[in-house]
PDB file of C-alpha atoms and ligand atoms in Angstrom:
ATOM      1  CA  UNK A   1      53.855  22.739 106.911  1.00 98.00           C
ATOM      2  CA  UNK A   2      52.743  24.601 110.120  1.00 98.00           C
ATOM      3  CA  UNK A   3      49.072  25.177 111.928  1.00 98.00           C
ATOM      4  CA  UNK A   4      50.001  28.726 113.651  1.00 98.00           C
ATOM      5  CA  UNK A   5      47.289  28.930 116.850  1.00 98.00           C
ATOM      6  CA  UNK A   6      47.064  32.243 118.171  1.00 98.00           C
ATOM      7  CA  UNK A   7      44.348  33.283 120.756  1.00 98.00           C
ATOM      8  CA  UNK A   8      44.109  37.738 120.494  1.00 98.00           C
ATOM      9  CA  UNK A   9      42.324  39.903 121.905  1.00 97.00           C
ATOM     10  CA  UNK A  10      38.727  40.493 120.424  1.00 96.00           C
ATOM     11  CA  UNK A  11      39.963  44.101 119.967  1.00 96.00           C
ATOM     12  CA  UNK A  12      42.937  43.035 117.416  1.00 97.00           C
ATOM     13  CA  UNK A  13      40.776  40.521 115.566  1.00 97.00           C
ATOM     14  CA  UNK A  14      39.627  42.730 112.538  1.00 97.00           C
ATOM     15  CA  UNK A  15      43.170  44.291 112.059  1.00 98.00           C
ATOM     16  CA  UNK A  16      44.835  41.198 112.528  1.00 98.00           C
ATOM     17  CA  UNK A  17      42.789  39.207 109.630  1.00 98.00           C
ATOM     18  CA  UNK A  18      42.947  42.230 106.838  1.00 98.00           C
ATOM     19  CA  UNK A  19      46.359  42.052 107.442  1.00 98.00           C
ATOM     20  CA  UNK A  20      46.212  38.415 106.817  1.00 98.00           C
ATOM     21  CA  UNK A  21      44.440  38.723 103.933  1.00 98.00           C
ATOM     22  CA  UNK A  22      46.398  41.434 102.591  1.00 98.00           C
ATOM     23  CA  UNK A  23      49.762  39.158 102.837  1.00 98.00           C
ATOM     24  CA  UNK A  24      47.826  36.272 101.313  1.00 98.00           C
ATOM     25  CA  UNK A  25      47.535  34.168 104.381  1.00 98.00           C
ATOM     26  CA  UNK A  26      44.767  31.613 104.677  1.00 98.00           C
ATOM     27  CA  UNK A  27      43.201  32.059 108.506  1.00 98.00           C
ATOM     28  CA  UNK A  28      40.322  30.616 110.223  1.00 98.00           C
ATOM     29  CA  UNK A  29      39.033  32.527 112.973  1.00 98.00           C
ATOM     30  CA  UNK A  30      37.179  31.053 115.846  1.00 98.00           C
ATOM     31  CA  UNK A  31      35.251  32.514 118.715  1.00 98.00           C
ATOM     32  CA  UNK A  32      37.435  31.211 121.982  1.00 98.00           C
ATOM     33  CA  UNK A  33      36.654  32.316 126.427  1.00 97.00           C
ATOM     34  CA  UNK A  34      39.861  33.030 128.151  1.00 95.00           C
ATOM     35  CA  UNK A  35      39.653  30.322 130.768  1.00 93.00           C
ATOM     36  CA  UNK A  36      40.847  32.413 133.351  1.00 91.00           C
ATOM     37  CA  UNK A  37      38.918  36.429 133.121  1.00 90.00           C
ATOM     38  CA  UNK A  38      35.870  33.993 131.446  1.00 91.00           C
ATOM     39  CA  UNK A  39      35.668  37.139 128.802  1.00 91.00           C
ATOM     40  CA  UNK A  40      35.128  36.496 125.073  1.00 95.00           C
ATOM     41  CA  UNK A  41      38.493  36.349 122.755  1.00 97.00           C
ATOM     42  CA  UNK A  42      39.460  35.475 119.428  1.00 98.00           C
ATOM     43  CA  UNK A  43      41.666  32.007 118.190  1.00 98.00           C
ATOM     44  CA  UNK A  44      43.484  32.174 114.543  1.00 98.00           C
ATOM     45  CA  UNK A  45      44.291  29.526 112.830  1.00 98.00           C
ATOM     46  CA  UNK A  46      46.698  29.956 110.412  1.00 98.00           C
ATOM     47  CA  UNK A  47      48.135  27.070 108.327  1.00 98.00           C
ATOM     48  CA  UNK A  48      51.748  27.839 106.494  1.00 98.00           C
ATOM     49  CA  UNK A  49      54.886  26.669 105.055  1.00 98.00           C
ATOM     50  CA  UNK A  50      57.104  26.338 106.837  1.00 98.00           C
ATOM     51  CA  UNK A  51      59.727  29.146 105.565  1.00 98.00           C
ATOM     52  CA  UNK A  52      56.319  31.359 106.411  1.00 98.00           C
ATOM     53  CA  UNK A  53      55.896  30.650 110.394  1.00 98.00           C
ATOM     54  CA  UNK A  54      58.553  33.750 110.884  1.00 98.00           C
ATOM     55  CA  UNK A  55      56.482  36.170 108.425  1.00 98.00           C
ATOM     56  CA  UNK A  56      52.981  35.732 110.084  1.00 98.00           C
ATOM     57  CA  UNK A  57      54.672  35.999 113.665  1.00 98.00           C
ATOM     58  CA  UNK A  58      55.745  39.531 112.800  1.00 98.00           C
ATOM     59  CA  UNK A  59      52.042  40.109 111.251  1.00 98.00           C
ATOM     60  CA  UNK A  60      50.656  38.851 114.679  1.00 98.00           C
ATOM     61  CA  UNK A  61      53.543  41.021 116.591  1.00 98.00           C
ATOM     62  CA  UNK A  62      52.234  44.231 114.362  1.00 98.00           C
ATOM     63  CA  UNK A  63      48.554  43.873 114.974  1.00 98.00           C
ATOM     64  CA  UNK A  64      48.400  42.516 118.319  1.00 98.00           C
ATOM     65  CA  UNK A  65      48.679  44.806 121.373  1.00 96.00           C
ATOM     66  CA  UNK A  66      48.681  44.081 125.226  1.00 96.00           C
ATOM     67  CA  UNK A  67      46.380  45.761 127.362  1.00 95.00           C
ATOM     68  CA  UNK A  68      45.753  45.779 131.319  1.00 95.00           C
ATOM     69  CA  UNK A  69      42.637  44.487 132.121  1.00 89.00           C
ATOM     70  CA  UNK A  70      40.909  44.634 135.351  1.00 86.00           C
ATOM     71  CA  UNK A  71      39.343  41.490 136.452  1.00 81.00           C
ATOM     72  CA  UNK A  72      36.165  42.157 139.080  1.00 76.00           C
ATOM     73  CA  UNK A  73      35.200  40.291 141.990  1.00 69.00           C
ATOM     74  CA  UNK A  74      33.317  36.843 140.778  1.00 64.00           C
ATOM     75  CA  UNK A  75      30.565  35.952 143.421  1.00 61.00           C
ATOM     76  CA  UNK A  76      31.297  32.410 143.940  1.00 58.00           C
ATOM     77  CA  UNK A  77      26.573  32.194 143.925  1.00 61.00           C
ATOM     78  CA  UNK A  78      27.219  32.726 140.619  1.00 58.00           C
ATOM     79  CA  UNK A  79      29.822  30.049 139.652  1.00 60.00           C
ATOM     80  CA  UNK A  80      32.660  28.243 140.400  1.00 64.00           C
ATOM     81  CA  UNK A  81      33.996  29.089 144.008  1.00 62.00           C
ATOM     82  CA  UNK A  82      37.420  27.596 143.171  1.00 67.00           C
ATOM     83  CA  UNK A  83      37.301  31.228 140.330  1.00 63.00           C
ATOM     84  CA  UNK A  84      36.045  33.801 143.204  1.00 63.00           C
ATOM     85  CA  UNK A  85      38.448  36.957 143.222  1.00 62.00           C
ATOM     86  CA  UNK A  86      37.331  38.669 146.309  1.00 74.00           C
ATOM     87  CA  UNK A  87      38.753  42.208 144.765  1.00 81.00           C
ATOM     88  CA  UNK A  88      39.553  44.098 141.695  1.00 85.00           C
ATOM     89  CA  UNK A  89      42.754  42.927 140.259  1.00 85.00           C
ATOM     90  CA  UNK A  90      44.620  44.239 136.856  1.00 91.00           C
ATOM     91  CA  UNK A  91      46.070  41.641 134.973  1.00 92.00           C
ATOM     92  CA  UNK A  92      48.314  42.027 131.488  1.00 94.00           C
ATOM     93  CA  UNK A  93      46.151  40.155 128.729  1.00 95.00           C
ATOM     94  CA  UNK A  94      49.272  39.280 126.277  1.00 92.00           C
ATOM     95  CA  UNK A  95      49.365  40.696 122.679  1.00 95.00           C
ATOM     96  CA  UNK A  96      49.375  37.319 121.491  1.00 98.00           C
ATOM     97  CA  UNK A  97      49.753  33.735 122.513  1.00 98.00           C
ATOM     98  CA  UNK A  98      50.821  31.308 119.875  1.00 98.00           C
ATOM     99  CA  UNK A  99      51.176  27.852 119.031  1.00 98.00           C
ATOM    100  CA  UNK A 100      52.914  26.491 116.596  1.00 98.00           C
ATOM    101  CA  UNK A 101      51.838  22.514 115.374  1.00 98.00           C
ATOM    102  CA  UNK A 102      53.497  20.513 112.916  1.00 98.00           C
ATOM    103  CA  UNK A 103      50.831  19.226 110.019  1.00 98.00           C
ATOM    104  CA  UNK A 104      51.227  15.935 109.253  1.00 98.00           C
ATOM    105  CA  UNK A 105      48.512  15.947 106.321  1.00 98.00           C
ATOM    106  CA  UNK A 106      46.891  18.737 104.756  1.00 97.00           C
ATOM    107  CA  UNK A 107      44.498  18.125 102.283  1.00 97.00           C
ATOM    108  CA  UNK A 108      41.763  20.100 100.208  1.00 96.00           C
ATOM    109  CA  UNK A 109      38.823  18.630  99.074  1.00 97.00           C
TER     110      UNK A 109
HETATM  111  P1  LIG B 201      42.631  34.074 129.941  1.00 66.05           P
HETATM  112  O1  LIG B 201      42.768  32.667 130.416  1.00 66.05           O
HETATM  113  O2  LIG B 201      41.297  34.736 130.161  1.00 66.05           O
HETATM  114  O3  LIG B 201      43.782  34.920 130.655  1.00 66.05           O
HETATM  115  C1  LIG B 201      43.860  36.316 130.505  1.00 66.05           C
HETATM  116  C2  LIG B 201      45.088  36.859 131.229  1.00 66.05           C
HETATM  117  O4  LIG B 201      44.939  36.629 132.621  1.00 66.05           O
HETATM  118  C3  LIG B 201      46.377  36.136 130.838  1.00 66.05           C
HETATM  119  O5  LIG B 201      46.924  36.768 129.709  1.00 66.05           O
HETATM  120  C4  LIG B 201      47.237  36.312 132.080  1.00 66.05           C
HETATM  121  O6  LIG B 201      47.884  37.572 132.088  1.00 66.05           O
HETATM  122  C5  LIG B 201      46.213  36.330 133.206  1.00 66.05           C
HETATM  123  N1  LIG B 201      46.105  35.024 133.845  1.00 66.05           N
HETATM  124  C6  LIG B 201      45.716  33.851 133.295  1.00 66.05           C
HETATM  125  N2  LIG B 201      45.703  32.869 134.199  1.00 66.05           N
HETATM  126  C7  LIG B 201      46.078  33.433 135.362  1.00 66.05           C
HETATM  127  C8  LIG B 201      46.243  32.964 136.721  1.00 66.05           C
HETATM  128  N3  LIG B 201      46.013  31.693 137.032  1.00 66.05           N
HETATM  129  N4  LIG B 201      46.646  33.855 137.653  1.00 66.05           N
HETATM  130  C9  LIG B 201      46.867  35.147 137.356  1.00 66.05           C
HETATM  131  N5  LIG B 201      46.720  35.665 136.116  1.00 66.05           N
HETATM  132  C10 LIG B 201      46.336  34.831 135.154  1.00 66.05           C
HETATM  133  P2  LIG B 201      47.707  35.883 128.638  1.00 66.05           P
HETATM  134  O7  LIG B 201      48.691  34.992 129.320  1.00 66.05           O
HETATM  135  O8  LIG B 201      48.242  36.837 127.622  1.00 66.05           O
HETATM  136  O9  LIG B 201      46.614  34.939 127.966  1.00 66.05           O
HETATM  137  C11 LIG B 201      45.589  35.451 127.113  1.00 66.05           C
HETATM  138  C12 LIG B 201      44.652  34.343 126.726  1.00 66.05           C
HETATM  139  O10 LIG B 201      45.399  33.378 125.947  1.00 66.05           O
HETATM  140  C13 LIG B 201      44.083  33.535 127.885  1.00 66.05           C
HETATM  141  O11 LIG B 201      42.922  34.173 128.396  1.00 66.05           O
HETATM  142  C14 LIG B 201      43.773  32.184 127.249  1.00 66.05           C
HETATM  143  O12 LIG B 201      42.566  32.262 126.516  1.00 66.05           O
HETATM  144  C15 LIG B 201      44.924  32.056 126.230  1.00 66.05           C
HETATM  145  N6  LIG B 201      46.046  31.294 126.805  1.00 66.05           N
HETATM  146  C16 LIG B 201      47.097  31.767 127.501  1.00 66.05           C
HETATM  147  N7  LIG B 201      47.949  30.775 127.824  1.00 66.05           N
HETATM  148  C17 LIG B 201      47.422  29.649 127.338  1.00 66.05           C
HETATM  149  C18 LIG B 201      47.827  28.270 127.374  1.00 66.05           C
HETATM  150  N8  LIG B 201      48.968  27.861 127.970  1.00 66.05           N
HETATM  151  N9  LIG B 201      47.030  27.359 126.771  1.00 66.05           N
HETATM  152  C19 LIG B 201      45.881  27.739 126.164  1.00 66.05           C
HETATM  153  N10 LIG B 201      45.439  29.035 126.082  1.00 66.05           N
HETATM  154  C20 LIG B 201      46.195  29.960 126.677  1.00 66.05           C
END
């Protein structure tokens, strides 16, 4: 068995879990912050057999797009100065990124 980790976009979340559902996948969603634009997104987890992991990567390649997001200056009063961006920059937020764990144990109570 496989955990399938997969932090989307907030955007995708809501297409990405009726698809889920639809295939008869199991998913947990959790609310996750990008550590690096600080903005809201969305972690799956996903637990499958292991003759499964390819099927829900295609899911999460169908229903997860990449998008250009600009990033605006941070004033480093109002945080972290090691996170200040002095300008606008546009940065590719991924479809997708995924992790895929072993599972030792899985168990239902
Ligand atoms: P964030 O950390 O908010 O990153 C959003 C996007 O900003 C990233 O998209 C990447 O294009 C860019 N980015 C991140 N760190 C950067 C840096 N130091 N310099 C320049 N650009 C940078 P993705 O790579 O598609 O990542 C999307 C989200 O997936 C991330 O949001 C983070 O929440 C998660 N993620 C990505 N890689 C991860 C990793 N190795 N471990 C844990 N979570 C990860």
């Amino acid at each position: 068995m496989k955990l399938i980790v997969a932090v989307i976009q907030d955007k995708d979340s809501n297409r990405l879990s009726d698809a889920l559902v639809e295939k008869d996948f199991q998913a947990t969603k959790l609310a996750s912050t990008g550590g690096f634009l600080k903005a809201g997104n969305t972690t799956f987890m996903i637990g499958v057999q292991n003759e499964e992991v390819e099927r829900v990567l295609e899911i999460i390649k169908e229903n997860c797009q990449a998008r250009e997001q600009l990033v605006a200056p941070i004033s480093p009063m109002g945080g972290n100065a090691d996170s200040y961006v002095p300008y606008p920059v546009e940065v590719q937020v991924g479809g997708a990124t995924v992790f895929i764990l072993p599972v030792d144990q899985f168990e239902k109570f």
